[in-house]
CSV table of C-alpha atoms in Angstrom, one decimal:
chain,number,residue,atom,x,y,z
G,1,UNK,CA,-15.8,-5.0,-5.5
G,2,UNK,CA,-13.5,-7.8,-4.8
G,3,UNK,CA,-12.7,-8.5,-1.2
G,4,UNK,CA,-10.6,-11.2,0.4
G,5,UNK,CA,-11.5,-12.7,3.6
G,6,UNK,CA,-8.6,-14.4,5.5
G,7,UNK,CA,-8.9,-17.2,8.0
G,8,UNK,CA,-6.5,-19.5,9.8
G,9,UNK,CA,-7.0,-23.1,9.7
G,10,UNK,CA,-5.4,-26.2,11.2
G,11,UNK,CA,-4.6,-29.1,8.9
G,12,UNK,CA,-4.3,-32.7,9.6
G,13,UNK,CA,-1.0,-34.5,9.2
G,14,UNK,CA,-2.1,-35.8,5.7
G,15,UNK,CA,-3.4,-32.4,4.6
G,16,UNK,CA,-0.2,-30.6,5.9
G,17,UNK,CA,1.8,-33.1,3.8
G,18,UNK,CA,-0.4,-32.4,0.8
G,19,UNK,CA,0.0,-28.7,1.0
G,20,UNK,CA,3.8,-28.9,1.5
G,21,UNK,CA,4.1,-30.9,-1.6
G,22,UNK,CA,1.8,-28.5,-3.4
G,23,UNK,CA,3.8,-25.4,-2.1
G,24,UNK,CA,7.0,-27.1,-3.2
G,25,UNK,CA,5.7,-28.0,-6.7
G,26,UNK,CA,4.4,-24.4,-7.2
G,27,UNK,CA,7.9,-23.1,-6.6
G,28,UNK,CA,9.2,-25.8,-9.1
G,29,UNK,CA,7.0,-24.5,-11.6
G,30,UNK,CA,7.5,-20.8,-11.0
G,31,UNK,CA,11.2,-20.9,-11.2
G,32,UNK,CA,11.8,-22.8,-14.4
G,33,UNK,CA,9.1,-20.9,-16.4
G,34,UNK,CA,10.9,-17.5,-15.2
G,35,UNK,CA,14.3,-19.0,-16.2
G,36,UNK,CA,12.8,-20.1,-19.6
G,37,UNK,CA,11.4,-16.7,-20.3
G,38,UNK,CA,14.5,-14.9,-19.2
G,39,UNK,CA,16.7,-17.0,-21.2
G,40,UNK,CA,14.6,-16.8,-24.6
G,41,UNK,CA,14.9,-13.0,-24.3
G,42,UNK,CA,18.6,-12.8,-23.6
G,43,UNK,CA,19.7,-15.2,-26.1
G,44,UNK,CA,17.1,-15.1,-28.8
G,45,UNK,CA,15.3,-11.9,-28.2
G,46,UNK,CA,11.9,-13.8,-28.1
G,47,UNK,CA,9.0,-13.3,-25.9
G,48,UNK,CA,7.7,-16.4,-24.4
G,49,UNK,CA,4.0,-16.1,-23.2
G,50,UNK,CA,1.7,-18.2,-20.9
G,51,UNK,CA,0.8,-20.7,-23.8
G,52,UNK,CA,4.3,-21.8,-24.3
G,53,UNK,CA,5.1,-22.2,-20.5
G,54,UNK,CA,1.9,-24.2,-20.3
G,55,UNK,CA,3.1,-26.5,-22.9
G,56,UNK,CA,6.4,-26.8,-21.1
G,57,UNK,CA,4.7,-27.8,-18.0
G,58,UNK,CA,3.2,-30.8,-19.8
G,59,UNK,CA,6.4,-31.8,-20.8
G,60,UNK,CA,8.0,-31.3,-17.4
G,61,UNK,CA,5.5,-33.7,-15.6
G,62,UNK,CA,6.6,-36.5,-18.3
G,63,UNK,CA,10.2,-36.3,-17.2
G,64,UNK,CA,11.7,-38.4,-14.3
G,65,UNK,CA,13.2,-35.5,-12.5
G,66,UNK,CA,9.7,-33.5,-12.2
G,67,UNK,CA,7.4,-36.3,-12.2
G,68,UNK,CA,6.3,-35.1,-8.7
G,69,UNK,CA,4.3,-32.4,-10.6
G,70,UNK,CA,1.8,-34.8,-11.6
G,71,UNK,CA,1.0,-36.0,-7.9
G,72,UNK,CA,-0.7,-32.5,-6.9
G,73,UNK,CA,-3.4,-30.5,-8.3
G,74,UNK,CA,-2.8,-28.9,-11.8
G,75,UNK,CA,-4.8,-25.7,-10.8
G,76,UNK,CA,-2.2,-24.3,-8.6
G,77,UNK,CA,0.5,-25.0,-11.0
G,78,UNK,CA,-1.2,-23.3,-13.9
G,79,UNK,CA,-1.8,-20.3,-11.8
G,80,UNK,CA,1.9,-20.2,-10.8
G,81,UNK,CA,2.3,-19.7,-14.6
G,82,UNK,CA,-0.3,-17.0,-14.7
G,83,UNK,CA,1.6,-15.3,-11.8
G,84,UNK,CA,4.7,-15.2,-14.0
G,85,UNK,CA,2.9,-13.8,-16.8
G,86,UNK,CA,1.6,-10.9,-14.4
G,87,UNK,CA,5.0,-10.3,-13.0
G,88,UNK,CA,6.2,-9.7,-16.5
G,89,UNK,CA,3.3,-7.5,-17.4
G,90,UNK,CA,3.9,-5.3,-14.4
G,91,UNK,CA,7.6,-5.0,-15.2
G,92,UNK,CA,6.7,-4.1,-18.8
G,93,UNK,CA,4.5,-1.4,-17.6
G,94,UNK,CA,7.0,0.0,-15.2
G,95,UNK,CA,5.0,-0.7,-12.1
G,96,UNK,CA,7.5,-3.2,-10.5
G,97,UNK,CA,11.1,-4.5,-10.8
G,98,UNK,CA,12.1,-7.5,-12.9
G,99,UNK,CA,10.6,-10.8,-11.5
G,100,UNK,CA,12.8,-12.6,-9.2
G,101,UNK,CA,13.1,-16.4,-8.3
G,102,UNK,CA,11.2,-17.9,-5.4
G,103,UNK,CA,13.2,-19.0,-2.4
G,104,UNK,CA,12.4,-22.0,-0.2
G,105,UNK,CA,13.2,-20.1,3.1
G,106,UNK,CA,12.8,-16.5,2.1
G,107,UNK,CA,9.8,-16.5,-0.1
G,108,UNK,CA,6.3,-17.0,1.2
G,109,UNK,CA,4.7,-20.4,0.5
G,110,UNK,CA,1.4,-20.2,-1.1
G,111,UNK,CA,-0.9,-21.8,-3.6
G,112,UNK,CA,-3.9,-20.5,-5.6
G,113,UNK,CA,-7.0,-22.6,-6.3
G,114,UNK,CA,-9.7,-21.6,-8.6
G,115,UNK,CA,-13.2,-22.6,-8.7
G,116,UNK,CA,-12.8,-25.8,-10.3
G,117,UNK,CA,-10.2,-27.0,-7.6
G,118,UNK,CA,-12.2,-26.3,-4.3
G,119,UNK,CA,-15.7,-27.0,-2.9
G,120,UNK,CA,-17.3,-24.6,-0.5
G,121,UNK,CA,-20.7,-25.4,1.0
G,122,UNK,CA,-22.4,-25.0,4.4
G,123,UNK,CA,-19.2,-23.4,5.8
G,124,UNK,CA,-17.0,-26.3,4.9
G,125,UNK,CA,-13.8,-25.8,2.5
G,126,UNK,CA,-12.5,-28.7,0.7
G,127,UNK,CA,-9.4,-28.4,-1.7
G,128,UNK,CA,-8.4,-30.6,-4.6
G,129,UNK,CA,-6.6,-33.8,-3.7
G,130,UNK,CA,-8.0,-33.8,-0.1
G,131,UNK,CA,-10.7,-36.2,1.3
G,132,UNK,CA,-11.6,-34.1,4.2
G,133,UNK,CA,-12.7,-30.3,4.5
G,134,UNK,CA,-10.0,-28.1,6.4
G,135,UNK,CA,-10.5,-27.2,9.8
G,136,UNK,CA,-11.1,-23.4,9.4
G,137,UNK,CA,-11.5,-21.1,12.3
G,138,UNK,CA,-14.3,-18.9,10.9
G,139,UNK,CA,-13.5,-15.8,12.9
G,140,UNK,CA,-16.2,-13.9,11.0
G,141,UNK,CA,-18.8,-15.0,8.5
G,142,UNK,CA,-18.7,-14.5,4.8
G,143,UNK,CA,-21.0,-12.0,3.3
G,144,UNK,CA,-24.5,-13.7,2.9
G,145,UNK,CA,-25.3,-15.2,-0.4
G,146,UNK,CA,-21.6,-14.8,-1.6
G,147,UNK,CA,-19.6,-17.8,-3.1
G,148,UNK,CA,-15.6,-17.5,-3.3
G,149,UNK,CA,-14.4,-17.4,-6.6
G,150,UNK,CA,-10.7,-18.1,-5.6
G,151,UNK,CA,-9.0,-19.8,-2.5
G,152,UNK,CA,-5.3,-19.0,-1.7
G,153,UNK,CA,-3.7,-21.0,0.8
G,154,UNK,CA,-0.5,-19.8,2.4
G,155,UNK,CA,2.1,-20.7,5.1
G,156,UNK,CA,4.0,-18.1,7.1
G,157,UNK,CA,7.4,-18.3,8.6
G,158,UNK,CA,5.9,-19.2,11.9
G,159,UNK,CA,4.2,-22.2,10.5
G,160,UNK,CA,0.7,-21.0,10.4
G,161,UNK,CA,-1.8,-21.7,7.8
G,162,UNK,CA,-4.1,-19.4,6.3
G,163,UNK,CA,-6.9,-19.6,3.6
G,164,UNK,CA,-7.9,-16.4,1.8
G,165,UNK,CA,-11.3,-16.5,0.1
G,166,UNK,CA,-11.8,-13.9,-2.7
G,167,UNK,CA,-15.4,-12.9,-3.1
G,168,UNK,CA,-17.5,-10.2,-4.8
G,169,UNK,CA,-19.1,-8.0,-2.2
G,170,UNK,CA,-20.9,-4.8,-1.9
G,171,UNK,CA,-19.8,-2.9,1.4
G,172,UNK,CA,-22.6,-1.4,3.4
G,173,UNK,CA,-22.5,2.4,2.9
G,174,UNK,CA,-21.9,4.6,5.8
G,175,UNK,CA,-24.1,7.7,6.3
G,176,UNK,CA,-22.8,10.8,4.6
G,177,UNK,CA,-21.2,13.5,6.9
G,178,UNK,CA,-19.7,16.8,6.6
G,179,UNK,CA,-16.9,16.2,9.0
G,180,UNK,CA,-13.2,16.5,7.7
G,181,UNK,CA,-10.0,15.9,9.6
G,182,UNK,CA,-6.2,16.3,9.0
G,183,UNK,CA,-4.0,13.5,10.0
G,184,UNK,CA,-0.3,14.3,10.9
G,185,UNK,CA,1.7,11.0,11.5
G,186,UNK,CA,4.5,10.9,14.1
G,187,UNK,CA,6.5,8.8,16.4
G,188,UNK,CA,5.6,10.2,19.9
G,189,UNK,CA,2.0,10.2,18.9
G,190,UNK,CA,1.2,7.7,16.2
G,191,UNK,CA,-1.2,10.2,14.6
G,192,UNK,CA,-2.3,13.8,15.5
G,193,UNK,CA,-5.6,15.0,14.3
G,194,UNK,CA,-6.6,18.6,13.4
G,195,UNK,CA,-9.3,18.4,16.2
G,196,UNK,CA,-6.4,18.2,18.7
G,197,UNK,CA,-6.7,14.4,19.7
G,198,UNK,CA,-3.5,12.6,19.9
G,199,UNK,CA,-3.4,8.7,19.4
G,200,UNK,CA,-0.4,7.2,21.3
G,201,UNK,CA,2.0,5.1,19.6
G,202,UNK,CA,1.8,1.5,21.1
G,203,UNK,CA,5.4,0.7,20.1
G,204,UNK,CA,4.7,-3.1,19.8
G,205,UNK,CA,8.3,-3.9,18.9
G,206,UNK,CA,9.7,-2.2,21.9
G,207,UNK,CA,7.4,-4.2,24.3
G,208,UNK,CA,8.5,-7.5,22.9
G,209,UNK,CA,12.1,-6.4,22.2
G,210,UNK,CA,13.5,-8.4,25.2
G,211,UNK,CA,11.9,-11.7,24.2
G,212,UNK,CA,13.0,-11.0,20.6
G,213,UNK,CA,16.7,-10.5,21.8
G,214,UNK,CA,16.7,-13.7,24.0
G,215,UNK,CA,15.2,-15.7,21.1
G,216,UNK,CA,17.8,-14.3,18.5
G,217,UNK,CA,20.5,-15.1,21.0
G,218,UNK,CA,19.4,-18.7,21.3
G,219,UNK,CA,19.2,-19.1,17.6
G,220,UNK,CA,22.8,-17.8,17.1
G,221,UNK,CA,23.9,-20.6,19.4
G,222,UNK,CA,22.3,-23.4,17.5
G,223,UNK,CA,24.2,-25.6,15.0
G,224,UNK,CA,23.4,-24.9,11.4
G,225,UNK,CA,21.1,-27.2,9.5
G,226,UNK,CA,20.1,-28.8,12.8
G,227,UNK,CA,16.6,-29.4,14.0
G,228,UNK,CA,17.2,-27.3,17.1
G,229,UNK,CA,18.0,-24.4,14.9
G,230,UNK,CA,14.9,-24.8,12.9
G,231,UNK,CA,12.9,-24.9,16.2
G,232,UNK,CA,14.7,-21.6,17.3
G,233,UNK,CA,14.0,-20.0,14.0
G,234,UNK,CA,10.4,-20.8,14.3
G,235,UNK,CA,10.4,-19.4,17.8
G,236,UNK,CA,11.9,-16.1,16.5
G,237,UNK,CA,9.3,-16.0,13.5
G,238,UNK,CA,6.4,-16.5,16.2
G,239,UNK,CA,7.5,-13.5,18.0
G,240,UNK,CA,7.7,-11.3,14.9
G,241,UNK,CA,4.1,-12.5,14.0
G,242,UNK,CA,2.9,-11.7,17.3
G,243,UNK,CA,4.3,-8.1,16.9
G,244,UNK,CA,2.9,-7.8,13.4
G,245,UNK,CA,-0.7,-8.9,14.5
G,246,UNK,CA,-0.9,-6.5,17.3
G,247,UNK,CA,0.3,-3.8,15.1
G,248,UNK,CA,-2.1,-4.5,12.4
G,249,UNK,CA,-5.1,-5.0,14.8
G,250,UNK,CA,-4.4,-1.6,16.3
G,251,UNK,CA,-4.2,0.1,12.8
G,252,UNK,CA,-7.6,-1.5,11.7
G,253,UNK,CA,-9.4,-0.2,14.7
G,254,UNK,CA,-7.9,3.2,14.3
G,255,UNK,CA,-8.5,3.6,10.6
G,256,UNK,CA,-12.2,2.2,10.9
G,257,UNK,CA,-12.8,4.9,13.7
G,258,UNK,CA,-11.5,7.7,11.4
G,259,UNK,CA,-13.2,6.5,8.2
G,260,UNK,CA,-16.5,6.1,10.0
G,261,UNK,CA,-16.5,9.5,11.6
G,262,UNK,CA,-15.2,11.7,8.9
G,263,UNK,CA,-16.3,12.3,5.1
G,264,UNK,CA,-12.8,13.8,4.4
G,265,UNK,CA,-9.4,12.7,5.4
G,266,UNK,CA,-6.3,14.5,4.7
G,267,UNK,CA,-2.8,13.0,5.0
G,268,UNK,CA,0.6,13.7,3.9
G,269,UNK,CA,2.6,11.8,1.4
G,270,UNK,CA,5.8,10.6,3.4
G,271,UNK,CA,8.7,9.1,1.9
G,272,UNK,CA,9.2,6.2,4.4
G,273,UNK,CA,12.1,4.8,2.3
G,274,UNK,CA,14.2,7.9,2.8
G,275,UNK,CA,13.3,8.2,6.4
G,276,UNK,CA,14.6,4.7,7.1
G,277,UNK,CA,18.2,6.0,6.2
G,278,UNK,CA,18.3,7.8,9.5
G,279,UNK,CA,19.9,5.1,11.7
G,280,UNK,CA,18.7,6.7,14.7
G,281,UNK,CA,14.9,6.8,13.8
G,282,UNK,CA,14.8,3.8,11.4
G,283,UNK,CA,13.7,1.1,14.1
G,284,UNK,CA,11.0,3.6,15.5
G,285,UNK,CA,9.8,4.6,12.0
G,286,UNK,CA,9.4,0.9,11.1
G,287,UNK,CA,7.4,0.0,14.2
G,288,UNK,CA,5.2,3.0,13.3
G,289,UNK,CA,4.1,1.4,10.1
G,290,UNK,CA,3.2,4.7,8.5
G,291,UNK,CA,2.9,3.0,5.0
G,292,UNK,CA,0.6,0.3,6.3
G,293,UNK,CA,-1.5,2.9,7.8
G,294,UNK,CA,-1.9,5.0,4.5
G,295,UNK,CA,-2.6,1.6,2.6
G,296,UNK,CA,-5.5,0.7,5.1
G,297,UNK,CA,-6.9,4.2,4.9
G,298,UNK,CA,-6.7,4.1,1.1
G,299,UNK,CA,-8.9,1.0,0.4
G,300,UNK,CA,-11.3,1.7,3.5
G,301,UNK,CA,-12.1,5.0,2.2
G,302,UNK,CA,-12.9,3.5,-1.2
G,303,UNK,CA,-15.1,0.9,0.6
G,304,UNK,CA,-17.1,3.4,2.5
G,305,UNK,CA,-17.4,6.3,0.0
G,306,UNK,CA,-14.9,8.7,1.8
G,307,UNK,CA,-12.5,11.0,0.2
G,308,UNK,CA,-8.6,10.5,1.1
G,309,UNK,CA,-6.6,13.5,0.0
G,310,UNK,CA,-2.8,13.1,-0.1
G,311,UNK,CA,-0.8,16.5,0.2
G,312,UNK,CA,2.6,16.7,-1.3
G,313,UNK,CA,5.5,15.8,0.8
G,314,UNK,CA,7.1,19.2,0.2
G,315,UNK,CA,4.3,21.1,1.8
G,316,UNK,CA,5.7,22.8,4.8
G,317,UNK,CA,2.9,21.7,7.2
G,318,UNK,CA,5.2,21.9,10.4
G,319,UNK,CA,6.6,25.3,9.7
G,320,UNK,CA,3.7,27.1,8.4
G,321,UNK,CA,1.7,29.1,11.0
G,322,UNK,CA,-1.9,28.2,10.9
G,323,UNK,CA,-3.0,31.5,12.4
G,324,UNK,CA,-1.3,33.9,10.1
G,325,UNK,CA,0.1,31.9,7.3
G,326,UNK,CA,3.8,32.9,8.1
G,327,UNK,CA,6.6,30.3,7.4
G,328,UNK,CA,9.3,29.6,9.9
G,329,UNK,CA,12.9,29.4,8.7
G,330,UNK,CA,14.0,26.3,10.3
G,331,UNK,CA,12.2,23.6,12.4
G,332,UNK,CA,14.4,20.8,13.6
G,333,UNK,CA,12.9,17.6,15.0
G,334,UNK,CA,13.7,18.3,18.5
G,335,UNK,CA,11.4,21.4,18.4
G,336,UNK,CA,7.9,20.3,19.5
G,337,UNK,CA,6.3,23.6,20.2
G,338,UNK,CA,7.4,26.9,18.7
G,339,UNK,CA,5.9,30.6,18.5
G,340,UNK,CA,5.2,32.5,15.3
G,341,UNK,CA,7.6,35.4,15.0
G,342,UNK,CA,4.8,37.3,13.1
G,343,UNK,CA,1.6,36.9,15.2
G,344,UNK,CA,3.0,35.6,18.3
G,345,UNK,CA,0.9,32.4,18.3
G,346,UNK,CA,2.4,29.5,20.3
G,347,UNK,CA,1.9,26.3,18.3
G,348,UNK,CA,2.1,22.4,19.1
G,349,UNK,CA,4.3,21.2,16.3
G,350,UNK,CA,2.0,18.2,15.3
G,351,UNK,CA,-1.4,19.7,16.0
G,352,UNK,CA,-0.3,22.7,13.8
G,353,UNK,CA,0.6,20.4,11.0
G,354,UNK,CA,-2.6,18.7,11.2
G,355,UNK,CA,-4.5,21.8,11.0
G,356,UNK,CA,-2.5,22.8,8.0
G,357,UNK,CA,-3.0,19.7,6.2
G,358,UNK,CA,-6.7,19.9,6.6
G,359,UNK,CA,-6.7,23.5,5.2
G,360,UNK,CA,-4.6,22.5,2.3
G,361,UNK,CA,-6.9,19.5,1.5
G,362,UNK,CA,-9.4,21.4,-0.6
G,363,UNK,CA,-6.9,22.9,-2.8
G,364,UNK,CA,-5.4,19.5,-3.5
G,365,UNK,CA,-8.8,17.9,-4.1
G,366,UNK,CA,-9.6,20.6,-6.6
G,367,UNK,CA,-6.3,20.5,-8.6
G,368,UNK,CA,-5.7,16.7,-8.4
G,369,UNK,CA,-3.7,14.4,-6.3
G,370,UNK,CA,-0.3,15.3,-8.1
G,371,UNK,CA,-0.7,19.0,-7.1
G,372,UNK,CA,0.6,20.6,-4.2
G,373,UNK,CA,-0.4,23.9,-2.6
G,374,UNK,CA,1.5,27.2,-3.3
G,375,UNK,CA,2.1,30.1,-1.2
G,376,UNK,CA,3.2,33.5,-2.2
G,377,UNK,CA,6.3,35.3,-1.2
G,378,UNK,CA,7.0,36.4,2.4
G,379,UNK,CA,5.8,40.0,1.5
G,380,UNK,CA,2.1,38.5,1.7
G,381,UNK,CA,2.9,36.3,4.8
G,382,UNK,CA,2.8,33.1,2.9
G,383,UNK,CA,-1.0,33.1,2.4
G,384,UNK,CA,-2.3,30.5,0.1
G,385,UNK,CA,-3.0,31.7,-3.4
G,386,UNK,CA,-6.7,31.4,-4.5
G,387,UNK,CA,-7.4,30.2,-8.1
G,388,UNK,CA,-8.3,33.2,-10.2
G,389,UNK,CA,-10.9,33.4,-13.0
G,390,UNK,CA,-9.7,33.3,-16.5
G,391,UNK,CA,-9.3,36.9,-17.7
G,392,UNK,CA,-11.2,38.0,-20.9
G,393,UNK,CA,-9.8,37.7,-24.4
G,394,UNK,CA,-7.0,40.2,-25.3
G,395,UNK,CA,-5.7,41.8,-28.4
G,396,UNK,CA,-4.6,39.2,-31.1
G,397,UNK,CA,-6.8,36.3,-30.2
G,398,UNK,CA,-9.1,35.3,-33.1
G,399,UNK,CA,-12.7,35.3,-32.5
G,400,UNK,CA,-14.6,32.0,-32.5
G,401,UNK,CA,-17.6,33.6,-34.6
G,402,UNK,CA,-16.1,35.2,-37.6
G,403,UNK,CA,-12.3,34.7,-37.5
G,404,UNK,CA,-11.7,38.4,-36.9
G,405,UNK,CA,-9.5,39.5,-34.1
G,406,UNK,CA,-10.8,41.0,-31.1
G,407,UNK,CA,-10.0,44.8,-31.0
G,408,UNK,CA,-10.6,45.5,-27.3
G,409,UNK,CA,-8.8,48.5,-26.0
G,410,UNK,CA,-6.4,47.9,-23.1
G,411,UNK,CA,-7.6,48.5,-19.8
G,412,UNK,CA,-6.2,51.2,-17.7
G,413,UNK,CA,-6.4,48.9,-14.7
G,414,UNK,CA,-5.3,45.4,-16.2
G,415,UNK,CA,-6.0,42.4,-13.9
G,416,UNK,CA,-3.3,41.3,-11.7
G,417,UNK,CA,-1.6,38.0,-12.4
G,418,UNK,CA,-1.6,35.4,-9.7
G,419,UNK,CA,0.3,32.1,-9.5
G,420,UNK,CA,-2.0,29.2,-9.8
G,421,UNK,CA,-2.2,26.8,-6.9
G,422,UNK,CA,-1.7,23.8,-9.2
G,423,UNK,CA,1.6,22.9,-10.7
G,424,UNK,CA,1.3,21.6,-14.2
G,425,UNK,CA,-1.9,23.3,-14.8
G,426,UNK,CA,-3.7,23.6,-18.3
G,427,UNK,CA,-2.1,26.9,-19.3
G,428,UNK,CA,1.3,26.6,-20.9
G,429,UNK,CA,3.1,29.1,-18.6
G,430,UNK,CA,1.6,27.6,-15.5
G,431,UNK,CA,-0.2,31.1,-14.7
G,432,UNK,CA,-3.8,31.4,-14.4
G,433,UNK,CA,-3.5,35.2,-15.7
G,434,UNK,CA,-1.7,34.4,-18.9
G,435,UNK,CA,-2.7,36.8,-21.6
G,436,UNK,CA,-2.1,34.6,-24.7
G,437,UNK,CA,-4.3,31.4,-25.4
G,438,UNK,CA,-3.8,29.0,-28.2
G,439,UNK,CA,-6.4,29.3,-30.8
G,440,UNK,CA,-8.9,26.6,-31.3
G,441,UNK,CA,-8.4,25.0,-34.8
G,442,UNK,CA,-12.0,24.1,-35.0
G,443,UNK,CA,-13.0,27.6,-34.7
G,444,UNK,CA,-11.0,29.0,-37.7
């Protein structure tokens, strides 16, 4: 599989100037190409592809206004056109929104070099148009015998430079285990496991909030478009980068431990976007980084051959009693412990949710990621419904051998119909015990 290894590097003054010119030229190519494609479609209903924009790039280099495009490597400029094409493909396939223009201050500065535009040998990385190799901080070695196919150089808002090397790697498989765990995300505890373990929420943003407030206050006093304001903006960005780095490091350590110790991991599909609408909890929800936690679990499970199961967001994991299956009527956020009115068991809210997620994982795994576990009416205490076997053919169904109808006498004890644990199952009515099946055209 493709894996990217990201390293920080410290360029010389000449290298920093060359990278700054490259970043600016990439932006100057991306924006006109996007504008040309948008204008062609809105005015002439014509689709402009990569080939046409590549010809436009050649003509742009010959103009006096954009003659600077010829001073940098041509590979990052061609890759910018390919990125425009990929952005439109994502929009056409309804995977992303309409492409937007790049901003000098708001958009990240990056340039992508393919194999013909860089040289990597003996731990030394040299980019095109540069005489000396970059001073890269090799915090970890690349996989043995692996050559990078693409190098992406970027600069963040804090002024740090990074090089991301894309390589083809085979992750070392971890031993297969039978352990499974349910993971419930929260704010007081970052995650609560079905084993009863609670991982405390470090609250990185709160720890640096005082420094962040002082930096923002100093930034507000600086005159706009001044050098002092640029320095104050960089100071604010460095504090934000420190918070993000510590948060990311903690999530990596946590997810690696969970993936190595468990074969199956069950999490809940949370709508973080809607949760951020709660003004009282939006800041704490952002600091918890649940979306990033799920993203890291997703690709690490794929790396190490683990199973990550996502339970539907409407599954009542907190209100469902893990002992008897009864469902509580209401469960506000301030209720951290509750007692089941049916069996009298006292539950910790988060631990009970993690146990219920673990129990619901096999049903979701069998029915698909888009399914959600169902439960019966309150007369059966909300117990999960088990998928039933398909009943035998009933009267009126053509036989697959001679085309004759089956003349079975109706049983005095007809099988009970049960609701399927999967929504959108193969049967048209959504019930596993449906008595009518569409005949197979090939059998007639």
